[in-house]
Tab-separated table of C-alpha atoms in Angstrom:
chain	number	residue	atom	x	y	z
A	1	UNK	CA	0.000	0.000	0.000
A	2	UNK	CA	2.904	2.319	0.771
A	3	UNK	CA	4.358	1.651	-2.670
A	4	UNK	CA	0.995	2.296	-4.332
A	5	UNK	CA	0.470	5.637	-2.674
A	6	UNK	CA	3.997	6.743	-3.473
A	7	UNK	CA	3.464	5.817	-7.098
A	8	UNK	CA	0.242	7.850	-7.155
A	9	UNK	CA	1.977	10.830	-5.594
A	10	UNK	CA	4.800	10.656	-8.131
A	11	UNK	CA	2.367	10.375	-10.999
A	12	UNK	CA	0.384	13.404	-9.805
A	13	UNK	CA	3.546	15.443	-9.619
A	14	UNK	CA	4.614	14.191	-13.035
A	15	UNK	CA	1.363	15.491	-14.490
A	16	UNK	CA	1.711	18.880	-12.823
A	17	UNK	CA	5.301	19.258	-13.976
A	18	UNK	CA	4.907	18.209	-17.597
A	19	UNK	CA	3.262	20.384	-20.244
A	20	UNK	CA	2.195	17.369	-22.322
A	21	UNK	CA	0.785	15.342	-19.441
A	22	UNK	CA	-0.875	18.458	-18.102
A	23	UNK	CA	-2.449	19.051	-21.521
A	24	UNK	CA	-3.733	15.466	-21.685
A	25	UNK	CA	-5.149	15.742	-18.170
A	26	UNK	CA	-6.754	19.108	-19.001
A	27	UNK	CA	-8.371	17.728	-22.147
A	28	UNK	CA	-9.815	14.747	-20.327
A	29	UNK	CA	-11.054	16.873	-17.439
A	30	UNK	CA	-12.850	19.028	-19.996
A	31	UNK	CA	-14.369	16.097	-21.842
A	32	UNK	CA	-13.857	12.383	-22.469
A	33	UNK	CA	-11.750	11.503	-25.505
A	34	UNK	CA	-9.936	8.685	-27.280
A	35	UNK	CA	-6.155	8.501	-27.644
A	36	UNK	CA	-6.499	9.368	-31.331
A	37	UNK	CA	-8.609	12.450	-30.585
A	38	UNK	CA	-6.090	13.634	-28.002
A	39	UNK	CA	-3.207	13.066	-30.388
A	40	UNK	CA	-4.942	15.113	-33.074
A	41	UNK	CA	-5.849	17.911	-30.661
A	42	UNK	CA	-2.404	18.145	-29.102
A	43	UNK	CA	-0.531	17.457	-32.321
A	44	UNK	CA	1.589	14.638	-30.905
A	45	UNK	CA	2.057	11.026	-32.056
A	46	UNK	CA	-0.700	8.730	-30.783
A	47	UNK	CA	1.852	6.281	-29.313
A	48	UNK	CA	3.130	9.034	-27.065
A	49	UNK	CA	-0.397	9.796	-25.897
A	50	UNK	CA	-1.111	6.109	-25.276
A	51	UNK	CA	2.052	5.799	-23.205
A	52	UNK	CA	1.039	8.653	-20.909
A	53	UNK	CA	-2.574	7.487	-20.762
A	54	UNK	CA	-1.480	4.042	-19.629
A	55	UNK	CA	0.717	5.477	-16.901
A	56	UNK	CA	-2.027	7.766	-15.676
A	57	UNK	CA	-4.555	4.933	-15.826
A	58	UNK	CA	-2.475	2.549	-13.790
A	59	UNK	CA	-2.006	5.305	-11.196
A	60	UNK	CA	-5.752	5.822	-11.112
A	61	UNK	CA	-5.661	9.369	-12.436
A	62	UNK	CA	-7.522	8.614	-15.633
A	63	UNK	CA	-10.471	6.276	-16.151
A	64	UNK	CA	-11.741	4.225	-19.019
A	65	UNK	CA	-15.297	5.449	-19.401
A	66	UNK	CA	-16.472	3.684	-22.553
A	67	UNK	CA	-15.733	2.658	-26.084
A	68	UNK	CA	-16.317	4.290	-29.437
A	69	UNK	CA	-16.554	2.811	-32.897
A	70	UNK	CA	-14.429	4.484	-35.533
A	71	UNK	CA	-15.130	2.557	-38.714
A	72	UNK	CA	-13.848	-0.972	-38.096
A	73	UNK	CA	-11.860	0.011	-35.058
A	74	UNK	CA	-13.196	0.194	-31.519
A	75	UNK	CA	-11.366	2.740	-29.435
A	76	UNK	CA	-11.202	3.307	-25.701
A	77	UNK	CA	-12.700	6.525	-24.391
A	78	UNK	CA	-10.927	8.070	-21.403
A	79	UNK	CA	-12.084	10.597	-18.841
A	80	UNK	CA	-10.628	12.312	-15.787
A	81	UNK	CA	-11.955	13.998	-12.673
A	82	UNK	CA	-10.132	17.153	-11.555
A	83	UNK	CA	-10.182	15.944	-7.956
A	84	UNK	CA	-7.737	13.178	-8.896
A	85	UNK	CA	-4.970	15.663	-9.621
A	86	UNK	CA	-5.079	17.557	-6.352
A	87	UNK	CA	-1.799	17.155	-4.557
A	88	UNK	CA	-2.779	16.142	-1.035
A	89	UNK	CA	-0.909	16.226	2.233
A	90	UNK	CA	-0.281	12.475	2.009
A	91	UNK	CA	1.305	12.893	-1.418
A	92	UNK	CA	3.532	15.693	-0.205
A	93	UNK	CA	4.674	13.610	2.757
A	94	UNK	CA	5.813	10.767	0.513
A	95	UNK	CA	8.181	12.805	-1.599
A	96	UNK	CA	11.186	15.092	-1.074
A	97	UNK	CA	9.892	18.577	-0.271
A	98	UNK	CA	12.238	20.186	-2.781
A	99	UNK	CA	10.618	18.097	-5.505
A	100	UNK	CA	7.157	19.199	-4.427
A	101	UNK	CA	8.315	22.820	-4.433
A	102	UNK	CA	9.854	22.419	-7.900
A	103	UNK	CA	6.679	20.930	-9.290
A	104	UNK	CA	4.578	23.710	-7.796
A	105	UNK	CA	6.854	26.244	-9.476
A	106	UNK	CA	6.390	24.451	-12.823
A	107	UNK	CA	2.623	24.342	-12.319
A	108	UNK	CA	2.626	28.072	-11.558
A	109	UNK	CA	4.520	28.778	-14.771
A	110	UNK	CA	2.014	26.788	-16.806
A	111	UNK	CA	-0.810	28.704	-15.125
A	112	UNK	CA	0.867	31.991	-15.892
A	113	UNK	CA	1.225	31.003	-19.526
A	114	UNK	CA	-2.440	30.068	-19.749
A	115	UNK	CA	-3.628	33.303	-18.132
A	116	UNK	CA	-1.323	35.427	-20.279
A	117	UNK	CA	-2.473	33.680	-23.461
A	118	UNK	CA	-6.095	34.372	-22.545
A	119	UNK	CA	-5.231	38.002	-21.783
A	120	UNK	CA	-3.546	38.394	-25.180
A	121	UNK	CA	-6.383	36.628	-26.981
A	122	UNK	CA	-8.815	39.051	-25.367
A	123	UNK	CA	-10.884	36.334	-23.702
A	124	UNK	CA	-9.526	36.845	-20.196
A	125	UNK	CA	-11.657	39.781	-19.122
A	126	UNK	CA	-14.507	39.636	-21.577
A	127	UNK	CA	-17.165	38.268	-19.279
A	128	UNK	CA	-18.488	40.498	-16.506
A	129	UNK	CA	-18.502	37.535	-14.175
A	130	UNK	CA	-14.742	37.052	-14.528
A	131	UNK	CA	-12.967	37.067	-11.189
A	132	UNK	CA	-9.496	38.477	-10.779
A	133	UNK	CA	-8.570	38.801	-7.155
A	134	UNK	CA	-5.240	39.193	-5.487
A	135	UNK	CA	-5.416	39.841	-1.793
A	136	UNK	CA	-2.649	40.204	0.801
A	137	UNK	CA	-3.549	38.781	4.211
A	138	UNK	CA	-2.015	39.480	7.598
A	139	UNK	CA	-2.880	36.379	9.586
A	140	UNK	CA	-2.475	35.217	13.135
A	141	UNK	CA	-2.577	31.504	13.890
A	142	UNK	CA	-6.352	31.320	14.047
A	143	UNK	CA	-6.718	33.342	10.867
A	144	UNK	CA	-4.222	31.122	9.071
A	145	UNK	CA	-6.253	27.991	9.849
A	146	UNK	CA	-9.428	29.731	8.706
A	147	UNK	CA	-7.802	30.852	5.460
A	148	UNK	CA	-6.442	27.367	4.712
A	149	UNK	CA	-9.893	25.899	5.243
A	150	UNK	CA	-11.527	28.581	3.133
A	151	UNK	CA	-9.326	27.815	0.144
A	152	UNK	CA	-9.875	24.058	0.446
A	153	UNK	CA	-13.600	24.665	0.653
A	154	UNK	CA	-13.464	26.963	-2.339
A	155	UNK	CA	-11.817	24.307	-4.502
A	156	UNK	CA	-14.441	21.748	-3.483
A	157	UNK	CA	-17.243	24.184	-4.374
A	158	UNK	CA	-15.698	24.727	-7.795
A	159	UNK	CA	-15.684	20.971	-8.402
A	160	UNK	CA	-19.336	20.745	-7.407
A	161	UNK	CA	-20.327	23.630	-9.667
A	162	UNK	CA	-18.431	21.926	-12.493
A	163	UNK	CA	-20.306	18.663	-11.916
A	164	UNK	CA	-23.677	20.447	-11.912
A	165	UNK	CA	-22.784	22.268	-15.089
A	166	UNK	CA	-21.782	19.066	-16.872
A	167	UNK	CA	-25.053	17.407	-15.873
A	168	UNK	CA	-27.076	20.382	-17.126
A	169	UNK	CA	-25.222	20.518	-20.406
A	170	UNK	CA	-25.817	16.839	-21.049
A	171	UNK	CA	-29.510	17.643	-21.196
A	172	UNK	CA	-29.533	21.144	-22.603
A	173	UNK	CA	-26.841	20.747	-25.230
A	174	UNK	CA	-25.888	24.377	-24.495
A	175	UNK	CA	-22.667	25.509	-26.129
A	176	UNK	CA	-19.991	25.374	-23.445
A	177	UNK	CA	-17.718	28.144	-22.226
A	178	UNK	CA	-14.103	27.024	-21.860
A	179	UNK	CA	-12.589	28.546	-18.764
A	180	UNK	CA	-9.991	28.107	-16.077
A	181	UNK	CA	-10.132	28.682	-12.332
A	182	UNK	CA	-7.002	29.225	-10.251
A	183	UNK	CA	-6.971	29.088	-6.477
A	184	UNK	CA	-3.622	30.142	-5.041
A	185	UNK	CA	-2.881	30.638	-1.388
A	186	UNK	CA	0.568	30.760	0.155
A	187	UNK	CA	2.770	32.373	2.737
A	188	UNK	CA	4.345	35.490	1.354
A	189	UNK	CA	8.129	35.448	1.112
A	190	UNK	CA	10.020	38.621	0.244
A	191	UNK	CA	13.562	39.881	0.008
A	192	UNK	CA	16.345	37.694	1.224
A	193	UNK	CA	15.009	34.357	2.471
A	194	UNK	CA	17.983	34.096	4.744
A	195	UNK	CA	16.507	37.029	6.666
B	1	UNK	CA	-6.975	60.899	-7.573
B	2	UNK	CA	-9.624	58.556	-8.896
B	3	UNK	CA	-9.542	54.785	-9.207
B	4	UNK	CA	-8.156	55.008	-12.682
B	5	UNK	CA	-5.251	57.154	-11.595
B	6	UNK	CA	-4.535	54.866	-8.684
B	7	UNK	CA	-4.373	51.802	-10.853
B	8	UNK	CA	-2.231	53.629	-13.366
B	9	UNK	CA	0.152	54.523	-10.580
B	10	UNK	CA	0.399	50.918	-9.524
B	11	UNK	CA	0.583	49.177	-12.849
B	12	UNK	CA	1.679	51.861	-15.262
B	13	UNK	CA	5.018	52.032	-16.962
B	14	UNK	CA	7.614	51.725	-16.010
B	15	UNK	CA	6.217	48.918	-13.917
B	16	UNK	CA	8.284	48.737	-10.809
B	17	UNK	CA	7.790	45.578	-8.754
B	18	UNK	CA	9.074	47.517	-5.764
B	19	UNK	CA	6.024	49.757	-5.904
B	20	UNK	CA	3.723	46.736	-5.657
B	21	UNK	CA	5.884	45.205	-2.938
B	22	UNK	CA	5.776	48.398	-0.861
B	23	UNK	CA	2.031	48.638	-1.390
B	24	UNK	CA	1.518	45.040	-0.368
B	25	UNK	CA	3.687	45.340	2.723
B	26	UNK	CA	1.760	48.380	3.889
B	27	UNK	CA	-1.531	46.596	3.319
B	28	UNK	CA	-0.310	43.961	5.718
B	29	UNK	CA	0.983	46.317	8.414
B	30	UNK	CA	2.094	49.912	8.876
B	31	UNK	CA	5.812	50.581	8.525
B	32	UNK	CA	8.453	53.260	8.165
B	33	UNK	CA	10.567	53.694	5.065
B	34	UNK	CA	13.548	52.140	6.829
B	35	UNK	CA	11.558	49.104	7.935
B	36	UNK	CA	10.286	48.603	4.400
B	37	UNK	CA	13.778	48.934	2.992
B	38	UNK	CA	15.032	46.272	5.416
B	39	UNK	CA	12.136	43.935	4.701
B	40	UNK	CA	12.321	44.209	0.941
B	41	UNK	CA	16.092	44.342	0.666
B	42	UNK	CA	15.991	47.647	-1.189
B	43	UNK	CA	17.891	50.938	-0.774
B	44	UNK	CA	15.842	53.289	1.381
B	45	UNK	CA	15.963	56.095	-1.225
B	46	UNK	CA	14.157	53.902	-3.739
B	47	UNK	CA	11.562	52.999	-1.131
B	48	UNK	CA	11.046	56.667	-0.258
B	49	UNK	CA	10.520	57.485	-3.918
B	50	UNK	CA	7.848	54.806	-4.226
B	51	UNK	CA	6.165	56.009	-1.046
B	52	UNK	CA	5.992	59.489	-2.521
B	53	UNK	CA	4.320	58.164	-5.689
B	54	UNK	CA	1.883	56.088	-3.693
B	55	UNK	CA	1.022	58.979	-1.395
B	56	UNK	CA	0.361	61.256	-4.353
B	57	UNK	CA	-1.977	58.631	-5.770
B	58	UNK	CA	-3.823	58.462	-2.462
B	59	UNK	CA	-2.980	54.806	-1.981
B	60	UNK	CA	-0.852	55.323	1.085
B	61	UNK	CA	-1.215	57.653	4.042
B	62	UNK	CA	0.706	58.603	7.150
B	63	UNK	CA	-0.469	57.232	10.438
B	64	UNK	CA	1.952	58.907	12.776
B	65	UNK	CA	5.588	59.275	13.608
B	66	UNK	CA	8.144	57.325	15.499
B	67	UNK	CA	11.651	57.976	16.681
B	68	UNK	CA	14.134	55.381	15.529
B	69	UNK	CA	17.895	55.475	15.755
B	70	UNK	CA	17.766	59.119	16.762
B	71	UNK	CA	15.710	60.195	13.750
B	72	UNK	CA	12.009	60.852	13.407
B	73	UNK	CA	10.285	58.796	10.729
B	74	UNK	CA	6.780	58.704	9.326
B	75	UNK	CA	4.733	55.558	9.755
B	76	UNK	CA	3.029	54.714	6.470
B	77	UNK	CA	-0.133	52.755	6.022
B	78	UNK	CA	-2.157	51.558	3.049
B	79	UNK	CA	-5.485	53.309	2.731
B	80	UNK	CA	-8.351	50.973	3.626
B	81	UNK	CA	-8.966	48.162	1.164
B	82	UNK	CA	-6.378	49.071	-1.445
B	83	UNK	CA	-4.382	46.016	-2.204
B	84	UNK	CA	-7.298	44.103	-3.560
B	85	UNK	CA	-7.317	44.244	-7.305
B	86	UNK	CA	-10.391	43.166	-9.145
B	87	UNK	CA	-11.424	43.075	-12.752
B	88	UNK	CA	-13.727	46.061	-12.327
B	89	UNK	CA	-10.739	48.290	-11.701
B	90	UNK	CA	-9.374	47.347	-15.105
B	91	UNK	CA	-12.647	48.153	-16.892
B	92	UNK	CA	-12.116	51.872	-16.407
B	93	UNK	CA	-9.400	51.850	-19.025
B	94	UNK	CA	-9.687	51.575	-22.801
B	95	UNK	CA	-9.357	48.028	-24.150
B	96	UNK	CA	-5.774	48.256	-25.295
B	97	UNK	CA	-4.705	49.575	-21.914
B	98	UNK	CA	-6.701	46.911	-20.148
B	99	UNK	CA	-4.610	44.300	-21.822
B	100	UNK	CA	-1.373	46.105	-21.021
B	101	UNK	CA	-2.249	46.560	-17.359
B	102	UNK	CA	-3.753	43.108	-17.263
B	103	UNK	CA	-0.499	41.567	-18.429
B	104	UNK	CA	1.470	43.641	-15.916
B	105	UNK	CA	-0.877	42.551	-13.214
B	106	UNK	CA	-0.488	38.875	-14.104
B	107	UNK	CA	3.272	39.228	-14.132
B	108	UNK	CA	3.259	40.797	-10.704
B	109	UNK	CA	1.051	38.193	-9.082
B	110	UNK	CA	2.806	35.211	-10.583
B	111	UNK	CA	6.207	36.586	-9.671
B	112	UNK	CA	4.972	36.841	-6.140
B	113	UNK	CA	3.892	33.203	-6.209
B	114	UNK	CA	7.170	32.073	-7.780
B	115	UNK	CA	9.150	34.015	-5.220
B	116	UNK	CA	7.196	32.251	-2.510
B	117	UNK	CA	8.011	28.903	-4.166
B	118	UNK	CA	11.704	29.791	-4.221
B	119	UNK	CA	11.516	30.947	-0.635
B	120	UNK	CA	10.207	27.605	0.576
B	121	UNK	CA	6.513	28.445	0.995
B	122	UNK	CA	5.582	25.100	-0.568
B	123	UNK	CA	7.934	22.887	1.368
B	124	UNK	CA	7.469	20.757	4.424
B	125	UNK	CA	3.754	21.282	4.933
B	126	UNK	CA	0.511	21.340	3.015
B	127	UNK	CA	-0.941	24.644	4.190
B	128	UNK	CA	-1.026	26.186	0.756
B	129	UNK	CA	-3.005	25.951	-2.431
B	130	UNK	CA	-1.775	25.791	-6.005
B	131	UNK	CA	-4.846	24.580	-7.823
B	132	UNK	CA	-5.904	24.956	-11.420
B	133	UNK	CA	-9.263	23.608	-12.582
B	134	UNK	CA	-9.880	23.468	-16.334
B	135	UNK	CA	-13.568	24.078	-16.889
B	136	UNK	CA	-16.201	23.477	-19.508
B	137	UNK	CA	-19.246	25.325	-18.256
B	138	UNK	CA	-22.632	26.569	-19.252
B	139	UNK	CA	-23.486	30.187	-18.556
B	140	UNK	CA	-25.101	29.320	-15.258
B	141	UNK	CA	-22.016	27.412	-14.172
B	142	UNK	CA	-19.727	30.328	-14.938
B	143	UNK	CA	-21.993	32.664	-12.973
B	144	UNK	CA	-22.109	30.203	-10.122
B	145	UNK	CA	-18.336	29.945	-9.812
B	146	UNK	CA	-18.021	33.699	-10.074
B	147	UNK	CA	-20.436	34.058	-7.157
B	148	UNK	CA	-18.421	31.490	-5.204
B	149	UNK	CA	-15.290	33.625	-5.678
B	150	UNK	CA	-17.110	36.794	-4.658
B	151	UNK	CA	-18.285	35.089	-1.515
B	152	UNK	CA	-14.753	33.843	-0.772
B	153	UNK	CA	-13.421	37.380	-1.146
B	154	UNK	CA	-15.984	38.703	1.337
B	155	UNK	CA	-15.032	35.963	3.777
B	156	UNK	CA	-11.346	36.757	3.325
B	157	UNK	CA	-12.044	40.399	4.123
B	158	UNK	CA	-13.758	39.308	7.322
B	159	UNK	CA	-10.888	37.037	8.271
B	160	UNK	CA	-8.462	39.885	7.713
B	161	UNK	CA	-10.461	42.315	9.814
B	162	UNK	CA	-10.787	39.792	12.634
B	163	UNK	CA	-7.058	39.034	12.542
B	164	UNK	CA	-6.105	42.705	12.633
B	165	UNK	CA	-8.431	43.278	15.590
B	166	UNK	CA	-7.059	40.309	17.510
B	167	UNK	CA	-3.444	41.208	16.787
B	168	UNK	CA	-4.037	44.773	17.924
B	169	UNK	CA	-4.922	43.327	21.342
B	170	UNK	CA	-2.391	40.564	21.642
B	171	UNK	CA	0.452	42.310	19.809
B	172	UNK	CA	1.056	39.084	17.874
B	173	UNK	CA	3.134	39.458	14.722
B	174	UNK	CA	1.184	38.475	11.628
B	175	UNK	CA	2.170	35.895	9.079
B	176	UNK	CA	1.841	37.472	5.655
B	177	UNK	CA	-0.035	35.434	3.108
B	178	UNK	CA	-1.428	36.017	-0.357
B	179	UNK	CA	-4.617	34.776	-1.923
B	180	UNK	CA	-4.959	34.823	-5.716
B	181	UNK	CA	-8.265	33.807	-7.211
B	182	UNK	CA	-8.739	33.845	-10.958
B	183	UNK	CA	-11.647	32.780	-13.119
B	184	UNK	CA	-11.347	33.505	-16.826
B	185	UNK	CA	-12.411	32.334	-20.237
B	186	UNK	CA	-9.647	30.594	-22.184
């Protein structure tokens, strides 16, 4: 069991740190797809996609959710739940902290790239309901615990809203909005870390 | 100065990360120019220059004076809720400027997060959040998540007020943290 959880932790970090794996995970979180569809969308060889899909599947990050006929060929359809990719306390405990920090830095860079691309494309701020909040917080111990809980809660609420939306769209067939939500919370570090 | 002028002061060119850093520090607690210079690792003249700009823009005020090392120094403080940047602030500018300030803003906030990563904020514990959720939503879903963020912001404001009140009594030194919440169409 210890080996299994370590493998899962490593695989989660591998997804966060790799642009290609991150792109595969993002695609599948957005909607189920076959390896061929992913390969076409991401413009990479299908063998490469299959390799990463298999790894993510055996770690439990990606599920087989059905099959699709494509002419004579029957293809697997894969799906992913965003909850699977959350890096939990248990995961962090299993791996060197410097590795976790490195992966978070990579994930932040990917996020920055995505936000900047949306800003340049003009889609970032076009909806009035867009949220862009950056808020400095002076916290005592009690406040810190409350803030940590608030952010965890916030992420869970986003997942629930996503689930509801998917269910509605299955029935309504409404044209979807593609969006991204970032929830960042961290202790502020400035100047010389050596103090 | 109006909102537009204030935002221009903060994000306009040349964009100086020190200006944002000074602003952020003062939002967290009042400080003198010397204290800020020590905290941010910057020459005090540069800090004083930024304080002057921020005062002129009405973002920073003076709360009092203190004698330190034989000299009298002003204690600076951020004016009320400045320090929270929302999309509505950006809307006051023409489109092309929105993008320019928007990009500056993104650069500033992600640099802050990366600096925290380099400084060890993500090591040895799990009291942080670095979460990205790719979304495919209907209109109602987008509105719903937007409302969730609004509600989180209000709660964060409450938490901050409560912390400041408690720390005023106990004299406890605050831990500085940052919350960044983004929801956007890709």
